[in-house]
CSV table of C-alpha atoms and ligand atoms in Angstrom, one decimal:
chain,number,residue,atom,x,y,z
A,400,UNK,CA,106.4,136.1,111.0
A,401,UNK,CA,102.7,136.1,110.3
A,402,UNK,CA,103.2,139.4,108.0
A,403,UNK,CA,103.1,139.6,104.6
A,404,UNK,CA,105.3,142.4,103.7
A,405,UNK,CA,107.1,143.7,100.8
A,406,UNK,CA,109.7,141.1,101.6
A,407,UNK,CA,107.0,138.3,102.1
A,408,UNK,CA,105.3,139.3,98.6
A,409,UNK,CA,109.1,139.1,96.6
A,410,UNK,CA,109.4,135.9,98.3
A,411,UNK,CA,106.2,134.4,96.9
A,412,UNK,CA,106.7,135.6,93.4
A,413,UNK,CA,110.4,133.5,93.8
A,414,UNK,CA,108.0,131.0,95.1
A,415,UNK,CA,105.6,130.9,92.6
A,416,UNK,CA,107.8,131.0,89.7
A,417,UNK,CA,110.0,128.4,90.9
A,418,UNK,CA,106.7,126.0,91.5
A,419,UNK,CA,105.4,126.7,88.3
A,420,UNK,CA,108.7,126.1,86.3
A,421,UNK,CA,109.4,123.1,87.8
A,422,UNK,CA,105.5,121.8,87.4
A,423,UNK,CA,105.6,122.6,83.9
A,424,UNK,CA,109.0,121.0,83.3
A,425,UNK,CA,108.7,118.4,80.4
A,426,UNK,CA,111.9,116.3,81.8
A,427,UNK,CA,112.9,117.7,85.3
A,428,UNK,CA,116.7,117.3,85.8
A,429,UNK,CA,116.9,113.9,87.5
A,430,UNK,CA,119.3,114.9,90.1
A,431,UNK,CA,120.5,112.5,92.6
A,432,UNK,CA,122.3,112.0,96.0
A,433,UNK,CA,124.7,113.7,97.8
A,434,UNK,CA,126.8,112.3,101.0
A,435,UNK,CA,125.6,113.4,104.6
A,436,UNK,CA,128.7,115.4,104.7
A,437,UNK,CA,128.0,117.7,101.8
A,438,UNK,CA,124.6,118.0,103.0
A,439,UNK,CA,125.8,118.9,106.0
A,440,UNK,CA,128.0,121.2,105.2
A,441,UNK,CA,125.1,122.8,102.9
A,442,UNK,CA,122.8,123.0,105.6
A,443,UNK,CA,125.4,124.2,108.3
A,444,UNK,CA,124.1,126.9,110.6
A,445,UNK,CA,120.8,127.1,108.5
A,446,UNK,CA,118.5,127.1,111.8
A,447,UNK,CA,119.6,129.9,113.7
A,448,UNK,CA,118.5,132.6,116.4
A,449,UNK,CA,118.1,135.2,113.9
A,450,UNK,CA,116.9,133.7,110.6
A,451,UNK,CA,118.4,133.5,107.3
A,452,UNK,CA,115.2,135.3,105.4
A,453,UNK,CA,113.1,133.7,103.1
A,454,UNK,CA,115.4,134.8,100.0
A,455,UNK,CA,118.3,133.1,101.4
A,456,UNK,CA,116.5,130.0,103.2
A,457,UNK,CA,114.7,129.2,99.3
A,458,UNK,CA,118.0,129.5,97.8
A,459,UNK,CA,119.1,127.2,100.0
A,460,UNK,CA,116.5,124.6,99.1
A,461,UNK,CA,116.5,125.5,95.2
A,462,UNK,CA,120.5,125.5,94.9
A,463,UNK,CA,121.5,122.6,97.2
A,464,UNK,CA,118.5,120.4,98.6
A,465,UNK,CA,116.7,119.7,95.6
A,466,UNK,CA,119.5,118.7,93.4
A,467,UNK,CA,120.2,116.5,96.0
A,468,UNK,CA,116.6,114.6,95.2
A,469,UNK,CA,115.9,112.3,92.2
A,470,UNK,CA,112.8,113.7,90.5
A,471,UNK,CA,110.6,110.8,90.7
A,472,UNK,CA,108.5,112.2,87.8
A,473,UNK,CA,110.8,112.0,85.3
A,474,UNK,CA,109.8,110.3,82.4
A,475,UNK,CA,112.9,108.1,82.6
A,476,UNK,CA,112.4,106.9,86.2
A,477,UNK,CA,111.5,103.5,86.1
A,478,UNK,CA,113.2,102.0,89.2
A,479,UNK,CA,110.6,101.5,91.9
A,480,UNK,CA,106.9,102.8,91.2
A,481,UNK,CA,107.6,106.6,90.6
A,482,UNK,CA,105.0,109.2,90.2
A,483,UNK,CA,103.6,111.2,87.0
A,484,UNK,CA,101.2,113.8,88.7
A,485,UNK,CA,98.9,115.9,86.1
A,486,UNK,CA,100.2,119.8,86.3
A,487,UNK,CA,96.5,120.8,87.3
A,488,UNK,CA,96.4,117.9,90.3
A,489,UNK,CA,100.0,119.5,91.5
A,490,UNK,CA,99.1,123.1,90.9
A,491,UNK,CA,95.9,122.4,92.7
A,492,UNK,CA,98.1,121.0,95.8
A,493,UNK,CA,99.2,124.5,96.3
A,494,UNK,CA,96.1,125.5,97.1
A,495,UNK,CA,95.5,122.4,99.5
A,496,UNK,CA,98.6,123.4,101.5
A,497,UNK,CA,97.5,127.2,101.4
A,498,UNK,CA,94.2,126.6,102.7
A,499,UNK,CA,94.8,125.2,105.9
A,500,UNK,CA,91.5,122.7,105.8
A,501,UNK,CA,91.4,120.2,108.4
A,502,UNK,CA,89.9,117.2,106.6
A,503,UNK,CA,89.5,114.9,109.2
A,504,UNK,CA,85.7,115.9,110.2
A,505,UNK,CA,82.6,116.8,108.1
A,506,UNK,CA,82.4,120.0,110.5
A,507,UNK,CA,85.5,121.4,109.6
A,508,UNK,CA,85.8,119.9,106.0
A,509,UNK,CA,82.4,119.5,104.4
A,510,UNK,CA,83.8,120.4,101.0
A,511,UNK,CA,86.4,118.7,100.7
A,512,UNK,CA,85.0,115.8,102.1
A,513,UNK,CA,82.5,115.7,99.4
A,514,UNK,CA,84.9,116.3,96.8
A,515,UNK,CA,87.3,113.7,97.9
A,516,UNK,CA,84.0,111.4,98.1
A,517,UNK,CA,83.1,111.6,94.9
A,518,UNK,CA,86.9,110.8,93.8
A,519,UNK,CA,86.5,107.5,95.9
A,520,UNK,CA,83.2,106.9,94.1
A,521,UNK,CA,84.7,106.6,90.9
A,522,UNK,CA,87.2,104.1,92.2
A,523,UNK,CA,84.2,102.2,94.0
A,524,UNK,CA,82.7,102.1,90.6
A,525,UNK,CA,85.9,100.8,88.6
A,526,UNK,CA,86.2,98.1,91.6
A,527,UNK,CA,82.2,97.4,91.2
A,528,UNK,CA,81.7,97.9,95.1
A,529,UNK,CA,78.2,98.5,96.1
A,530,UNK,CA,76.7,102.1,96.7
A,531,UNK,CA,77.0,102.1,100.4
A,532,UNK,CA,80.9,101.7,100.0
A,533,UNK,CA,83.1,104.2,101.4
A,534,UNK,CA,86.3,105.5,102.9
A,535,UNK,CA,89.3,107.8,103.1
A,536,UNK,CA,92.5,109.4,101.5
A,537,UNK,CA,95.4,108.2,103.7
A,538,UNK,CA,98.8,108.4,103.0
A,539,UNK,CA,100.0,105.6,101.4
A,540,UNK,CA,99.7,102.0,100.3
A,541,UNK,CA,101.4,100.9,103.7
A,542,UNK,CA,98.7,103.3,105.8
A,543,UNK,CA,96.0,101.8,103.6
A,544,UNK,CA,97.1,98.2,104.1
A,545,UNK,CA,97.1,99.0,107.7
A,546,UNK,CA,94.0,100.7,108.2
A,547,UNK,CA,92.1,97.9,106.3
A,548,UNK,CA,93.5,94.9,108.2
A,549,UNK,CA,93.1,96.8,111.4
A,550,UNK,CA,89.3,97.2,110.6
A,551,UNK,CA,89.6,93.4,109.2
A,552,UNK,CA,90.6,92.4,113.0
A,553,UNK,CA,88.0,94.3,114.4
A,554,UNK,CA,85.1,92.5,112.3
A,555,UNK,CA,86.8,89.2,113.1
A,556,UNK,CA,86.6,89.8,116.5
A,557,UNK,CA,83.2,91.4,116.8
A,558,UNK,CA,82.0,88.1,115.7
A,559,UNK,CA,83.3,86.1,118.1
A,560,UNK,CA,85.6,84.0,116.1
A,561,UNK,CA,89.3,82.5,117.3
A,562,UNK,CA,91.0,85.1,119.1
A,563,UNK,CA,94.5,84.4,119.4
A,564,UNK,CA,97.5,84.6,117.0
A,565,UNK,CA,95.5,85.8,114.4
A,566,UNK,CA,97.4,85.0,110.9
A,567,UNK,CA,96.7,87.0,108.0
A,568,UNK,CA,97.2,85.2,104.2
A,569,UNK,CA,99.9,86.6,102.2
A,570,UNK,CA,102.4,85.3,99.5
A,571,UNK,CA,106.1,86.1,99.0
A,572,UNK,CA,105.0,88.7,96.2
A,573,UNK,CA,102.8,90.6,98.4
A,574,UNK,CA,104.1,94.0,99.2
A,575,UNK,CA,106.4,94.3,102.3
A,576,UNK,CA,104.3,96.7,103.6
A,577,UNK,CA,102.0,94.2,104.3
A,578,UNK,CA,104.6,92.1,106.7
A,579,UNK,CA,105.4,95.6,108.2
A,580,UNK,CA,101.6,95.9,109.1
A,581,UNK,CA,101.6,92.2,110.5
A,582,UNK,CA,104.6,93.0,112.9
A,583,UNK,CA,102.8,96.2,114.1
A,584,UNK,CA,99.3,94.5,114.1
A,585,UNK,CA,101.5,91.8,116.1
A,586,UNK,CA,99.7,89.1,113.8
A,587,UNK,CA,101.1,85.8,112.0
A,588,UNK,CA,101.6,85.8,108.4
A,589,UNK,CA,100.4,82.4,106.4
A,590,UNK,CA,102.4,81.7,103.5
A,591,UNK,CA,100.5,81.2,100.7
A,592,UNK,CA,103.1,79.5,97.6
A,593,UNK,CA,102.9,81.2,94.2
A,594,UNK,CA,102.0,79.8,90.9
A,595,UNK,CA,104.9,80.3,88.3
A,596,UNK,CA,104.0,83.6,87.4
A,597,UNK,CA,104.3,84.8,91.1
A,598,UNK,CA,100.4,84.9,91.8
A,599,UNK,CA,98.0,83.8,94.5
A,600,UNK,CA,95.5,81.3,93.4
A,601,UNK,CA,92.4,80.3,95.0
A,602,UNK,CA,93.1,76.5,95.1
A,603,UNK,CA,96.8,77.6,96.7
A,604,UNK,CA,95.2,79.6,99.4
A,605,UNK,CA,92.6,76.9,100.1
A,606,UNK,CA,95.2,74.1,100.5
A,607,UNK,CA,97.5,76.8,102.7
A,608,UNK,CA,94.4,77.6,105.2
A,609,UNK,CA,93.2,73.9,105.3
A,610,UNK,CA,93.7,73.2,109.0
A,611,UNK,CA,93.9,76.9,110.0
A,612,UNK,CA,90.9,78.4,111.7
A,613,UNK,CA,92.6,81.7,112.7
A,614,UNK,CA,93.1,83.4,109.2
A,615,UNK,CA,91.2,86.5,109.9
A,616,UNK,CA,92.3,88.1,106.8
A,617,UNK,CA,93.5,87.5,103.1
A,618,UNK,CA,95.8,90.2,101.4
A,619,UNK,CA,95.3,89.8,97.5
A,620,UNK,CA,97.5,91.9,95.3
A,621,UNK,CA,96.3,93.8,91.9
A,622,UNK,CA,99.2,94.4,90.6
A,623,UNK,CA,102.3,93.1,92.4
A,624,UNK,CA,105.5,95.6,92.7
A,625,UNK,CA,108.0,93.1,91.6
A,626,UNK,CA,106.2,91.8,88.4
A,627,UNK,CA,103.1,94.0,88.0
A,628,UNK,CA,100.7,90.5,88.2
A,629,UNK,CA,97.3,90.8,89.4
A,630,UNK,CA,96.5,87.5,91.6
A,631,UNK,CA,93.8,85.2,91.1
A,632,UNK,CA,90.8,87.5,92.8
A,633,UNK,CA,87.8,85.6,92.1
A,634,UNK,CA,89.2,82.1,93.4
A,635,UNK,CA,90.6,84.1,96.5
A,636,UNK,CA,87.3,86.0,96.6
A,637,UNK,CA,85.4,82.1,96.7
A,638,UNK,CA,87.5,80.9,99.7
A,639,UNK,CA,87.3,84.0,101.7
A,640,UNK,CA,83.3,83.5,101.1
A,641,UNK,CA,83.4,80.2,102.1
A,642,UNK,CA,86.2,80.9,105.2
A,643,UNK,CA,84.7,84.1,106.5
A,644,UNK,CA,88.1,85.7,106.2
A,645,UNK,CA,88.4,89.1,104.8
A,646,UNK,CA,89.3,89.8,101.5
A,647,UNK,CA,91.5,93.1,101.0
A,648,UNK,CA,93.0,93.5,97.6
A,649,UNK,CA,96.0,95.7,97.7
A,650,UNK,CA,96.0,97.7,94.3
A,651,UNK,CA,98.3,99.8,95.4
A,652,UNK,CA,100.6,100.1,92.0
A,653,UNK,CA,97.9,98.0,89.9
A,654,UNK,CA,94.5,99.3,90.7
A,655,UNK,CA,94.5,102.0,88.3
A,656,UNK,CA,94.3,99.1,85.8
A,657,UNK,CA,90.8,99.1,86.5
A,658,UNK,CA,90.5,101.9,84.2
A,659,UNK,CA,92.3,100.2,81.4
A,660,UNK,CA,89.6,98.3,79.1
A,661,UNK,CA,92.6,96.3,77.9
A,662,UNK,CA,93.4,94.7,81.2
A,663,UNK,CA,90.3,94.8,83.0
A,664,UNK,CA,89.4,91.1,82.7
A,665,UNK,CA,92.2,90.5,85.0
A,666,UNK,CA,90.8,91.9,87.7
A,667,UNK,CA,87.5,89.9,87.4
A,668,UNK,CA,86.2,89.1,91.2
A,669,UNK,CA,87.9,92.3,92.8
A,670,UNK,CA,84.1,93.3,93.4
A,671,UNK,CA,84.1,90.8,95.9
A,672,UNK,CA,86.3,93.1,98.2
A,673,UNK,CA,85.8,93.8,101.8
A,674,UNK,CA,88.6,96.4,101.4
A,675,UNK,CA,90.7,98.0,98.5
A,676,UNK,CA,93.2,100.4,98.1
A,677,UNK,CA,95.0,102.0,95.3
A,678,UNK,CA,97.6,105.1,95.4
A,679,UNK,CA,97.0,108.1,92.9
A,680,UNK,CA,100.2,108.9,94.1
A,681,UNK,CA,101.6,106.0,91.8
A,682,UNK,CA,99.4,105.4,88.3
A,683,UNK,CA,96.4,108.1,88.9
A,684,UNK,CA,98.7,110.9,88.4
A,685,UNK,CA,98.2,112.4,91.9
A,686,UNK,CA,101.3,114.0,93.3
A,687,UNK,CA,102.5,112.5,97.2
A,688,UNK,CA,101.0,111.5,99.3
A,689,UNK,CA,98.1,109.8,98.4
A,690,UNK,CA,96.2,106.3,99.0
A,691,UNK,CA,92.5,105.8,98.3
A,692,UNK,CA,91.3,103.1,100.7
A,693,UNK,CA,88.0,102.0,100.1
A,694,UNK,CA,85.2,99.5,102.6
A,695,UNK,CA,82.9,97.4,101.1
A,696,UNK,CA,81.0,98.0,104.5
A,697,UNK,CA,82.3,101.5,106.1
A,698,UNK,CA,80.2,101.0,109.2
A,699,UNK,CA,83.0,98.3,110.1
A,700,UNK,CA,86.1,100.4,109.4
A,701,UNK,CA,84.1,103.2,111.5
A,702,UNK,CA,83.7,100.8,114.5
A,703,UNK,CA,87.0,100.2,114.5
A,704,UNK,CA,88.9,103.6,113.8
A,705,UNK,CA,86.8,106.1,115.4
A,706,UNK,CA,88.4,108.0,118.6
A,707,UNK,CA,86.5,109.3,121.3
A,708,UNK,CA,87.2,111.9,123.3
A,709,UNK,CA,85.4,114.7,125.2
A,710,UNK,CA,86.6,117.6,122.7
A,711,UNK,CA,85.4,115.0,119.7
A,712,UNK,CA,82.0,114.8,120.9
A,713,UNK,CA,80.8,117.4,118.9
A,714,UNK,CA,82.0,115.2,115.6
A,715,UNK,CA,81.0,111.7,116.5
A,716,UNK,CA,77.4,113.1,118.0
A,717,UNK,CA,76.7,115.0,115.2
A,718,UNK,CA,76.3,111.5,113.2
A,719,UNK,CA,78.1,113.1,110.1
A,720,UNK,CA,80.6,111.3,107.8
A,721,UNK,CA,84.1,112.0,109.4
A,722,UNK,CA,87.0,111.0,107.1
A,723,UNK,CA,88.9,110.6,110.3
A,724,UNK,CA,87.0,107.4,111.4
A,725,UNK,CA,88.1,105.3,108.3
A,726,UNK,CA,91.4,104.9,109.1
A,727,UNK,CA,94.4,105.3,111.6
A,728,UNK,CA,94.8,109.1,111.6
A,729,UNK,CA,92.7,112.3,113.1
A,730,UNK,CA,94.0,115.2,111.4
A,731,UNK,CA,94.4,114.9,107.7
A,732,UNK,CA,95.3,117.6,104.7
A,733,UNK,CA,92.2,117.0,102.2
A,734,UNK,CA,95.2,114.9,100.4
A,735,UNK,CA,92.7,113.6,98.1
A,736,UNK,CA,91.9,117.3,96.6
A,737,UNK,CA,94.6,117.3,93.9
A,738,UNK,CA,93.3,113.9,92.7
A,739,UNK,CA,89.5,114.8,92.6
A,740,UNK,CA,90.8,118.3,91.2
A,741,UNK,CA,92.4,116.6,88.4
A,742,UNK,CA,89.7,113.8,87.5
A,743,UNK,CA,87.2,116.8,87.3
A,744,UNK,CA,89.3,118.8,85.1
A,745,UNK,CA,90.4,116.3,82.8
A,746,UNK,CA,87.3,113.5,82.6
A,747,UNK,CA,87.7,110.1,83.3
A,748,UNK,CA,88.6,109.1,79.5
A,749,UNK,CA,92.1,111.2,79.8
A,750,UNK,CA,92.5,109.1,83.1
A,751,UNK,CA,91.6,105.3,80.5
A,752,UNK,CA,93.9,106.7,77.9
A,753,UNK,CA,97.0,107.7,80.1
A,754,UNK,CA,97.2,104.3,81.9
A,755,UNK,CA,96.5,102.2,79.1
A,756,UNK,CA,99.6,104.1,77.2
A,757,UNK,CA,101.9,102.9,80.0
A,758,UNK,CA,100.6,99.1,79.5
A,759,UNK,CA,100.9,99.6,75.5
A,760,UNK,CA,104.7,100.7,76.1
A,761,UNK,CA,105.3,97.7,78.4
A,762,UNK,CA,103.9,95.4,75.7
A,763,UNK,CA,106.2,97.0,73.0
A,764,UNK,CA,109.3,96.9,75.4
A,765,UNK,CA,108.8,93.4,75.7
A,766,UNK,CA,108.7,93.0,71.8
A,767,UNK,CA,111.9,95.0,71.9
A,768,UNK,CA,113.4,93.2,74.2
A,769,UNK,CA,112.3,89.7,72.3
A,770,UNK,CA,114.0,91.1,69.6
A,771,UNK,CA,117.5,90.9,70.9
A,772,UNK,CA,119.9,88.2,71.2
A,773,UNK,CA,121.4,89.6,74.6
A,774,UNK,CA,118.2,90.0,76.5
A,775,UNK,CA,115.8,88.1,77.9
A,776,UNK,CA,112.2,88.7,79.1
A,777,UNK,CA,111.5,87.2,82.5
A,778,UNK,CA,107.9,86.8,81.7
A,779,UNK,CA,105.3,88.6,79.4
A,780,UNK,CA,104.2,91.7,81.3
A,781,UNK,CA,100.2,92.0,82.3
A,782,UNK,CA,99.9,95.6,83.1
A,783,UNK,CA,103.4,98.2,83.2
A,784,UNK,CA,106.1,96.3,84.6
A,785,UNK,CA,108.4,94.7,82.5
A,786,UNK,CA,111.4,92.4,84.2
A,787,UNK,CA,113.9,91.2,82.1
A,788,UNK,CA,117.8,90.2,82.2
A,789,UNK,CA,120.6,91.0,80.2
A,790,UNK,CA,122.4,87.6,79.2
A,791,UNK,CA,126.1,87.1,81.1
A,792,UNK,CA,125.4,90.1,83.6
A,793,UNK,CA,126.3,89.4,87.3
A,794,UNK,CA,124.3,91.7,90.0
A,795,UNK,CA,127.6,93.9,90.1
A,796,UNK,CA,127.4,94.8,86.3
A,797,UNK,CA,123.9,95.6,86.7
A,798,UNK,CA,124.6,98.1,89.3
A,799,UNK,CA,127.7,99.8,87.5
A,800,UNK,CA,125.3,100.1,84.6
A,801,UNK,CA,122.6,101.6,86.9
A,802,UNK,CA,125.0,104.2,88.4
A,803,UNK,CA,126.3,105.2,85.3
A,804,UNK,CA,122.9,106.2,83.7
A,805,UNK,CA,122.0,108.0,86.6
A,806,UNK,CA,125.6,109.9,86.9
A,807,UNK,CA,124.9,110.5,83.0
A,808,UNK,CA,121.3,111.7,83.8
A,809,UNK,CA,120.1,109.1,81.4
A,810,UNK,CA,117.7,107.3,83.8
A,811,UNK,CA,117.0,106.2,86.9
A,812,UNK,CA,116.9,102.2,87.1
A,813,UNK,CA,117.1,99.6,89.8
A,814,UNK,CA,118.0,96.0,89.5
A,815,UNK,CA,115.7,93.5,91.5
A,816,UNK,CA,115.5,89.8,91.6
A,817,UNK,CA,112.7,87.0,90.1
A,818,UNK,CA,113.1,83.6,91.5
A,819,UNK,CA,116.6,83.9,92.8
A,820,UNK,CA,118.3,85.4,90.0
A,821,UNK,CA,119.3,89.2,89.7
A,822,UNK,CA,116.8,91.0,86.9
A,823,UNK,CA,116.1,94.1,85.5
A,824,UNK,CA,112.9,95.7,85.8
A,825,UNK,CA,111.2,98.8,84.3
A,826,UNK,CA,108.1,100.4,85.6
A,827,UNK,CA,106.0,102.7,83.7
A,828,UNK,CA,103.6,105.1,85.1
A,829,UNK,CA,104.4,108.5,83.2
A,830,UNK,CA,102.5,109.0,79.8
A,831,UNK,CA,105.4,111.2,78.5
A,832,UNK,CA,107.6,107.8,78.5
A,833,UNK,CA,108.0,106.8,74.9
A,834,UNK,CA,109.2,104.1,73.2
A,835,UNK,CA,112.3,105.7,72.2
A,836,UNK,CA,113.4,106.7,75.4
A,837,UNK,CA,113.1,102.6,76.0
A,838,UNK,CA,115.2,102.1,72.9
A,839,UNK,CA,118.2,104.8,74.1
A,840,UNK,CA,118.1,102.9,77.7
A,841,UNK,CA,118.1,99.7,76.0
A,842,UNK,CA,121.3,100.4,73.6
A,843,UNK,CA,123.3,101.2,76.6
A,844,UNK,CA,122.9,97.6,78.0
A,845,UNK,CA,124.5,96.1,74.9
B,1030,PLP,C1,101.3,96.8,95.7
B,1030,PLP,C2,101.8,97.8,97.3
B,1030,PLP,N1,101.4,97.7,98.2
B,1030,PLP,C3,102.0,98.7,98.9
B,1030,PLP,C4,102.8,99.7,98.5
B,1030,PLP,C5,103.4,100.6,99.5
B,1030,PLP,O1,102.5,102.0,99.2
B,1030,PLP,P1,103.1,103.4,99.6
B,1030,PLP,O2,104.8,103.2,100.0
B,1030,PLP,O3,102.5,104.3,99.3
B,1030,PLP,O4,103.1,103.2,101.3
B,1030,PLP,C6,103.2,100.0,97.3
B,1030,PLP,C7,104.4,100.4,97.0
B,1030,PLP,O5,105.4,100.7,96.1
B,1030,PLP,C8,103.0,98.8,96.5
B,1030,PLP,O6,103.2,98.5,95.4
């Protein structure tokens, strides 16, 4: 099993060729899901006592499984929040996978921990966090939100604040993962009403918190998933400072906008965050799975998250910076490394320009929509999400249109809703998406 012989070498060549071809594809096939029956038939007997051999196993992936997965890095994938890893980030991911680094401790993963910390520092500087800030990379925004809020609760309890049935404040536009986290943590959610653009404002938060002394944390969103709106971070920060609640900023999608001068002002107040997340696997051009999690004071997170055991004393007693101490995890891959490698390769200006390109595209798309009588913008885009309606269409019409676009391999788009009505949402994160792509798709809505 562990022998590198001629067969293994042949297989290695085909795998490398495949990976390189896939990474270099300008427009990979969109592909699409297949039924469980079809995939079950393709996979039947694959796990067998004697094994298929590498060539057949790989052909099974390339011919049957890969075409049954949508290419989320396709420049016309605008449903959900997609992904646009740079070629260098994807290629370096192969190195991370090949290196078997245990990136949980400094003792075993000092080199990667130092580089991941450098990448985190770039983000901390964009946020405006102090020099002592730090954190780690976790699998995604959900895990980042969970880890940050567990640290927040730990801090609250350490200060002997009111202890039973804690509350975290959020809005209807807060990402679904925060409600999932509240369930995992067995805390309640205090619903803060949003303004007409879907924002949490400081004044609405203050009103909602009035009479509640158990709000241990407030989750503000810097780029809502549905419409890409940034909450009133400065107003929320002031309410948190006055009440002693932890100020968590979820920038999983929109946090990348911090690097874009044209929208940086929207984030004013983010520098007061006690914790902050952004997913490089969304709009910072890294492959899955990668969420940067930062704490203003990482000592609080360390107190909340460090695992203790006889077999771990060698790490914990050494007093080193162990990435495992800052989230709900122990073993971890060095998942920040593809992001670090690409950032170091291309430089921060390239990141700024690539992010700005999606913001400009969203503005141009909004203009195209404004020019059409049959389309109506729901609200002007702030970041790179454009939400609009096709006048006269029902949910059924949107769904049929989306299904047709995927079947014809034109685009992957999905309807959503805004203020109770069905709407269309394009979320742009890919610098290779052009206004001609948008024109082509909008034409099919006539
Ligand atoms: C604002 C926000 N927070 C959290 C998440 C969850 O991130 P993940 O899917 O990486 O767990 C998302 C995902 O789209 C998001 O947009």
